[in-house]
Amino acid sequence: MSDRTLRAPRGTRDLLPTETPIWTRLEHLAGNLATRYGYRRIETPLIESTAVFERGVGAVTDIVEKELFRLAPRTEESEALALRPEPTAGIVRAYIQHGMQTWPQPVKLNQVGPMFRYDRPQAGRYRQFWQFDIEAIGDPGPAIDAEIIELGVRFYREAGLADVQVLVNSIGDPACRPTYLALLIDYYRGHRDALPTTESDRLERNVLRLLDSKDPAMAAINRDAPRVTDHLCEACAEHFASVLAHLDALAVPYRLDPSLVRGLDYYTRTAFEFYLPGRDGQQQALGGGGRYDGLVELLGGRPTPGIGFGVGLDRVVLALQERGAVEPEATIVAVVVGADPMATAVRLGVATNLRAAGLAARADLTHRRLGKQLEAAAREHAHFAVIVGDELTAGEVQVRDLPAGTQKVVPVAELANELTRAHGAHRHGGREG
Ligand code: AMP
């Protein structure tokens, strides 16, 4: 390929029509589940003031420090903007900006859309990826924490990944976390000589990150590290116990994971992630979320609790593809062909009426012979060829059932009804998909 060939930017990709049916199904499922659980759609811009992420995600996080797609300012006075790396900060910004504190609480919102992180691309890690996001703002839990986790599990189950597992933890709140963090820093300082350089650098800045380090050298050190759940204040411990009791009541299976801390500053209390069995490495999370009781205040609103999750749709698609799940592409039901190659207006008119009646139809707009038109219709697996010929003067067309090889005359006035009926019967006969 020559140097001048233009390609999609590194870490991004085109989703081609052969792949998009599975995406369409997942997006419909996400929207449908959100509706069933009473989460309403919100759309926030793909760009936000950089401050939304610096304050809302935290300045000392990989997402902001290394991975933020910052836009070059166009003029000196223009504000600093960045592409969104995650949805929660923008949604909470909108919650405050539009006075949603005065709406009935909690405000339950959902969104499906692309996120951007300037990360090193690899399998399942892209610079543009898609998330299905759920947020409930204004409810301190613990019942809603379980509702949200159960909603996540149901999404995977209905998507075709019934074995997805939930890991849960509580990471405390501003009352108990500082004491725990101090303990943790002390503990790691005691092992300073054994810490890899990255971990050593992070120790003073964001010590929680060491806990979920995937560096093999950390495994032994982390095994004996103080566990956050042993140092929760009474309110946090009660909250966590109640979240688990609600999960039990809903028969949602989960595993406790005291090393699950998530990378973002704004999380408090409940934290959870979704994994496929045997794949609980950090790169492999299919989704995750948690409670962020401090975030609304951090972004300038009144203190308001919140909880949410993001499902990485790219990884769900990958997992489904690995399991051989293929989504059939929707095919054209009827192709309108004709003996007079030049009569494109007539063919287009017939197809237009079929489309108006709700059928997927195409007219052959080439000037090729009827035989060629029929061959093309068969190649794209259309169910019917509608053949426009001399009978049209009598208000009739020929309808050929391509897979069955049968043909009959149908009045144009009956065409849409007849095709709808015959196509429905064919599908229910199980011969298609
Ligand atoms: P996070 O906010 O990092 O927990 O991301 C939530 C979910 O989005 C993860 O569990 C992944 O499934 C997905 N995700 C995060 N970053 C990427 C990425 N760079 N490429 C693809 N999926 C991602």
XYZ file of C-alpha atoms and ligand atoms in Angstrom:
456
model
C 0.000 0.000 0.000
C 1.477 3.375 -0.941
C 2.302 5.995 1.686
C -0.394 8.196 0.296
C -3.171 5.726 1.009
C -5.361 7.256 3.698
C -6.346 4.980 6.539
C -8.463 5.195 9.695
C -6.324 6.668 12.524
C -4.353 4.258 14.702
C -6.523 2.664 17.369
C -9.755 3.412 15.503
C -11.580 1.206 13.054
C -14.440 1.114 10.616
C -17.386 -1.069 11.538
C -18.404 -2.586 8.223
C -21.939 -3.682 7.235
C -20.975 -7.321 7.852
C -20.240 -6.464 11.528
C -22.814 -3.793 12.270
C -25.831 -6.133 12.679
C -24.391 -7.362 15.991
C -23.806 -3.744 17.076
C -27.338 -2.806 16.108
C -28.681 -5.691 18.167
C -26.616 -4.680 21.225
C -27.664 -1.040 20.921
C -31.321 -2.053 20.711
C -30.887 -4.350 23.695
C -29.246 -1.531 25.680
C -32.050 0.905 24.853
C -34.707 -1.689 25.553
C -33.221 -2.674 28.943
C -32.825 0.967 29.919
C -36.511 1.535 29.161
C -37.568 -1.602 31.090
C -35.655 -0.374 34.158
C -36.807 3.242 33.840
C -33.514 4.801 32.701
C -34.083 7.665 30.237
C -31.834 8.503 27.332
C -29.463 11.462 27.578
C -26.973 12.625 24.971
C -24.072 14.796 26.045
C -21.472 16.237 23.641
C -18.469 14.168 22.573
C -16.352 17.142 23.668
C -16.313 18.815 27.076
C -14.180 21.408 28.840
C -10.998 19.652 29.911
C -11.835 20.760 33.472
C -14.848 18.428 33.535
C -12.486 15.463 33.279
C -9.637 16.909 35.336
C -11.996 17.514 38.226
C -14.486 14.730 37.584
C -12.146 11.864 36.784
C -9.113 13.117 38.701
C -5.869 14.711 37.553
C -3.723 11.819 38.851
C -5.304 9.084 36.748
C -4.049 7.445 33.560
C -7.203 8.592 31.795
C -6.422 12.275 32.349
C -2.645 12.222 32.672
C -1.856 10.110 29.642
C -4.922 9.197 27.671
C -6.958 12.374 27.263
C -7.477 13.436 23.627
C -6.971 17.161 24.080
C -8.074 19.416 21.213
C -5.655 22.089 20.072
C -7.121 25.510 20.977
C -8.056 27.413 17.808
C -7.676 30.879 19.281
C -5.957 32.206 22.369
C -9.160 32.817 24.288
C -10.852 29.522 23.409
C -11.457 27.137 26.289
C -9.503 23.909 26.607
C -11.551 21.038 25.211
C -11.077 17.288 25.160
C -12.867 14.289 23.669
C -14.724 12.421 26.385
C -12.789 9.434 27.784
C -15.780 8.220 29.809
C -19.423 9.268 30.137
C -20.065 9.882 33.837
C -18.330 13.245 34.270
C -20.208 14.753 31.295
C -23.553 13.381 32.459
C -23.021 14.758 35.966
C -22.010 18.101 34.450
C -25.348 18.076 32.568
C -27.232 17.076 35.745
C -25.908 20.168 37.493
C -26.192 22.510 34.522
C -29.870 21.681 33.914
C -30.934 21.784 37.556
C -31.838 18.082 37.655
C -31.548 18.289 41.469
C -35.100 19.677 41.327
C -36.427 16.678 39.370
C -37.815 13.647 41.219
C -34.784 11.743 42.513
C -33.051 9.598 41.548
C -32.582 10.823 37.987
C -31.974 7.634 36.021
C -30.138 8.141 32.755
C -28.585 6.078 29.995
C -26.431 6.637 26.961
C -24.750 4.597 24.240
C -21.881 6.167 22.347
C -18.187 6.427 21.567
C -15.440 7.258 24.092
C -11.866 8.263 23.288
C -8.635 7.361 25.069
C -5.154 7.963 23.740
C -3.947 4.574 24.856
C -1.579 2.057 23.254
C -3.857 0.109 20.915
C -4.039 -3.680 21.315
C -6.642 -6.422 21.168
C -9.776 -5.162 22.921
C -8.204 -1.758 23.591
C -8.926 0.990 21.105
C -8.609 4.745 20.956
C -12.264 5.030 20.025
C -14.557 2.515 21.687
C -18.226 2.322 22.573
C -19.933 2.189 25.931
C -23.452 1.461 27.095
C -23.745 3.622 30.167
C -26.261 3.642 33.036
C -26.369 6.285 35.790
C -28.706 6.802 38.775
C -28.084 10.165 40.414
C -29.690 11.146 43.716
C -30.063 7.797 45.507
C -27.590 6.817 48.239
C -28.453 3.112 47.927
C -27.844 0.377 48.910
C -30.858 -1.144 47.080
C -30.245 0.745 43.858
C -26.633 -0.501 43.812
C -28.026 -4.021 43.501
C -30.590 -2.934 40.906
C -27.825 -1.524 38.738
C -25.554 -4.559 39.090
C -28.474 -6.861 38.233
C -29.230 -4.700 35.178
C -25.620 -5.127 34.028
C -25.783 -8.897 34.471
C -29.041 -9.033 32.525
C -27.500 -7.074 29.664
C -24.742 -9.670 29.245
C -27.164 -12.546 29.641
C -29.542 -11.223 26.985
C -26.603 -10.335 24.740
C -25.561 -14.009 24.771
C -22.883 -14.058 27.501
C -24.781 -15.828 30.279
C -21.608 -16.791 32.171
C -20.390 -13.239 32.859
C -19.291 -12.885 36.493
C -19.556 -9.927 38.834
C -16.721 -8.904 41.132
C -17.760 -6.556 43.951
C -15.973 -4.503 46.548
C -16.508 -1.472 48.735
C -13.806 1.163 48.762
C -15.136 3.236 51.633
C -15.868 6.939 51.760
C -14.156 10.147 52.919
C -14.794 9.099 56.547
C -12.806 5.874 56.432
C -10.692 5.910 53.294
C -7.979 8.342 54.459
C -7.126 6.097 57.416
C -7.032 3.083 55.147
C -4.895 4.878 52.540
C -2.406 5.875 55.246
C -2.187 2.223 56.330
C -1.694 1.130 52.767
C 1.053 3.685 52.117
C 2.818 2.535 55.277
C 2.536 -1.060 54.186
C 4.029 -0.426 50.741
C 6.752 1.834 52.123
C 7.790 -1.185 54.161
C 8.249 -3.070 50.865
C 9.738 -0.177 48.919
C 12.847 -2.096 47.802
C 10.721 -4.795 46.236
C 8.405 -2.406 44.322
C 8.751 -2.099 40.537
C 9.528 1.482 39.408
C 6.007 2.298 38.157
C 4.491 1.142 41.430
C 7.077 3.007 43.441
C 6.231 6.211 41.523
C 2.518 5.767 42.125
C 2.888 5.034 45.806
C 2.647 8.616 47.027
C 0.281 9.840 44.319
C -2.430 7.209 43.959
C -1.668 4.282 46.215
C -4.898 2.419 45.409
C -3.546 1.752 41.938
C -0.883 -0.551 43.394
C -3.566 -2.902 44.642
C -4.841 -3.805 41.203
C -1.368 -3.818 39.628
C -0.907 -6.663 37.173
C 2.890 -6.688 37.617
C 3.779 -10.263 38.697
C 6.256 -8.842 41.217
C 3.303 -7.305 43.047
C 1.308 -10.499 43.529
C 3.122 -11.625 46.684
C 3.274 -8.109 48.168
C -0.420 -7.529 47.483
C -1.473 -10.797 49.053
C -0.726 -9.465 52.531
C -1.706 -5.830 51.922
C -4.348 -4.414 54.270
C -7.835 -5.013 52.842
C -10.122 -2.042 52.466
C -13.124 -4.085 53.608
C -11.381 -4.691 56.966
C -11.137 -0.932 57.493
C -14.555 0.371 56.504
C -16.318 2.710 58.904
C -19.547 1.403 60.369
C -21.764 3.256 57.858
C -19.802 1.931 54.864
C -19.686 -1.611 56.264
C -23.462 -1.585 56.780
C -24.013 -0.183 53.307
C -21.837 -2.883 51.743
C -23.490 -5.694 53.703
C -26.868 -4.451 52.529
C -25.777 -4.261 48.863
C -24.719 -7.915 49.122
C -27.965 -8.884 50.863
C -29.933 -7.272 48.039
C -27.850 -9.142 45.451
C -28.537 -12.381 47.329
C -32.253 -11.602 47.371
C -32.155 -11.104 43.590
C -30.113 -14.330 43.210
C -27.340 -12.436 41.426
C -24.108 -14.428 41.884
C -21.024 -12.341 42.698
C -17.476 -12.722 43.969
C -15.902 -10.448 46.560
C -12.637 -8.943 45.355
C -10.832 -6.737 47.891
C -8.275 -5.677 45.245
C -10.944 -4.170 42.986
C -10.471 -0.415 43.425
C -11.000 1.015 39.896
C -8.824 3.733 38.544
C -10.992 6.804 38.971
C -10.809 9.241 41.874
C -14.504 9.831 42.228
C -15.562 6.367 43.290
C -16.878 5.755 46.814
C -18.271 2.640 48.465
C -19.641 0.075 45.968
C -17.275 -0.816 43.109
C -17.878 -3.654 40.648
C -16.630 -5.128 37.404
C -17.926 -7.668 34.903
C -15.676 -10.436 33.547
C -15.823 -13.621 31.545
C -14.767 -16.597 33.690
C -11.003 -17.090 33.700
C -10.350 -13.714 32.134
C -10.242 -11.419 35.109
C -7.124 -9.558 34.017
C -7.421 -5.786 33.953
C -7.379 -5.608 30.153
C -10.290 -7.976 29.978
C -13.041 -6.258 31.942
C -16.246 -6.290 29.933
C -17.591 -3.449 32.007
C -17.480 -1.826 35.360
C -18.891 0.813 37.569
C -19.442 2.065 41.027
C -20.797 4.627 43.382
C -19.584 8.226 43.150
C -21.145 10.067 46.068
C -18.628 12.913 45.896
C -18.757 13.676 42.186
C -21.714 16.083 41.922
C -20.195 18.314 44.594
C -16.753 18.046 42.961
C -18.226 19.459 39.743
C -19.962 22.341 41.539
C -23.382 20.936 42.488
C -25.033 20.252 45.841
C -23.779 17.075 47.548
C -25.698 14.301 45.756
C -24.988 10.561 45.714
C -24.799 8.615 42.462
C -23.964 5.243 40.983
C -23.491 3.900 37.477
C -21.659 1.575 35.134
C -20.203 1.451 31.647
C -20.272 -1.658 29.481
C -17.557 -1.813 26.818
C -19.495 -2.834 23.722
C -16.363 -3.557 21.647
C -15.327 -6.272 24.081
C -18.821 -7.742 24.185
C -18.780 -7.953 20.369
C -15.310 -9.587 20.471
C -16.454 -12.144 23.042
C -19.549 -12.972 21.009
C -17.501 -13.302 17.814
C -14.992 -15.589 19.562
C -17.927 -17.823 20.436
C -19.013 -17.912 16.833
C -22.090 -15.760 17.278
C -22.930 -14.369 13.871
C -25.751 -11.997 13.313
C -27.426 -12.376 9.911
C -27.533 -9.196 7.870
C -31.035 -8.048 7.047
C -31.655 -8.874 3.407
C -33.808 -7.225 0.812
C -37.198 -8.931 0.593
C -38.142 -7.950 -2.949
C -36.247 -6.786 -6.004
C -38.282 -5.133 -8.744
C -36.966 -6.121 -12.173
C -38.340 -5.607 -15.670
C -38.245 -6.704 -19.288
C -37.752 -3.131 -20.527
C -34.243 -2.177 -19.366
C -34.972 1.531 -19.783
C -38.175 1.587 -17.648
C -36.363 2.507 -14.427
C -39.069 5.009 -13.398
C -41.717 2.263 -13.461
C -39.567 -0.159 -11.426
C -38.642 2.558 -8.962
C -42.328 3.465 -8.609
C -43.272 -0.131 -7.723
C -40.380 -0.410 -5.213
C -41.333 2.937 -3.668
C -44.870 1.687 -3.007
C -43.508 -1.496 -1.392
C -41.207 0.564 0.835
C -44.089 2.857 1.796
C -45.939 -0.312 2.871
C -43.009 -1.243 5.120
C -41.184 -3.813 2.995
C -37.443 -3.877 2.302
C -37.406 -3.499 -1.463
C -34.987 -2.468 -4.176
C -35.588 -1.615 -7.819
C -33.024 -2.648 -10.383
C -31.869 0.741 -11.674
C -29.390 -0.560 -14.227
C -30.157 -0.833 -17.888
C -29.163 -4.493 -18.108
C -31.212 -7.364 -19.494
C -33.942 -9.019 -17.423
C -31.864 -12.198 -17.084
C -29.012 -10.260 -15.512
C -31.383 -8.398 -13.222
C -32.810 -11.700 -11.964
C -29.342 -13.145 -11.413
C -28.407 -10.143 -9.272
C -31.610 -10.517 -7.221
C -30.853 -14.191 -6.570
C -27.238 -13.419 -5.602
C -28.317 -11.061 -2.855
C -30.729 -13.701 -1.503
C -33.855 -11.647 -2.081
C -37.022 -13.604 -1.372
C -38.987 -12.282 -4.369
C -38.361 -10.874 -7.781
C -41.236 -8.659 -8.851
C -41.181 -8.763 -12.643
C -42.720 -5.747 -14.335
C -43.792 -6.499 -17.917
C -46.684 -6.146 -20.340
C -49.219 -7.224 -17.672
C -48.739 -3.872 -15.999
C -51.248 -2.327 -18.439
C -53.795 -4.696 -16.864
C -52.609 -3.667 -13.388
C -50.637 -6.852 -12.718
C -47.056 -8.030 -12.193
C -45.360 -11.422 -12.000
C -43.991 -12.435 -8.603
C -41.261 -15.056 -8.528
C -40.441 -16.743 -5.225
C -36.695 -17.095 -5.783
C -35.825 -19.866 -3.279
C -38.971 -21.857 -4.152
C -38.656 -21.299 -7.899
C -42.419 -20.680 -8.288
C -44.053 -17.779 -10.098
C -47.535 -16.255 -10.199
C -49.443 -13.180 -11.340
C -50.424 -10.669 -8.643
C -52.513 -7.469 -9.036
C -50.352 -4.416 -8.277
C -52.988 -3.269 -5.780
C -52.456 -6.524 -3.822
C -48.674 -6.670 -4.180
C -47.548 -5.285 -0.822
C -50.072 -7.360 1.130
C -49.264 -10.514 -0.794
C -45.493 -10.133 -0.329
C -45.849 -9.300 3.366
C -48.032 -12.361 3.915
C -45.860 -14.751 1.887
C -42.636 -13.444 3.427
C -44.027 -13.792 6.954
C -45.168 -17.378 6.272
C -41.751 -18.213 4.786
C -39.891 -16.896 7.834
C -42.136 -18.686 10.259
C -41.664 -21.849 8.234
C -38.121 -21.659 9.654
C -36.335 -21.637 6.334
C -34.680 -18.328 7.111
C -32.487 -17.672 10.126
P -13.494 1.954 32.513
O -14.169 3.275 32.641
O -12.040 2.059 32.160
O -13.769 1.007 33.628
O -14.159 1.316 31.234
C -15.396 0.657 31.269
C -15.406 -0.429 30.211
O -15.153 0.133 28.925
C -14.263 -1.419 30.405
O -14.655 -2.439 31.266
C -14.047 -1.921 29.006
O -14.964 -2.942 28.676
C -14.343 -0.731 28.166
N -13.108 -0.036 27.768
C -12.357 0.821 28.490
N -11.312 1.279 27.777
C -11.396 0.687 26.558
C -10.611 0.751 25.368
N -9.537 1.526 25.267
N -11.008 -0.004 24.309
C -12.100 -0.801 24.381
N -12.882 -0.893 25.468
C -12.534 -0.165 26.549
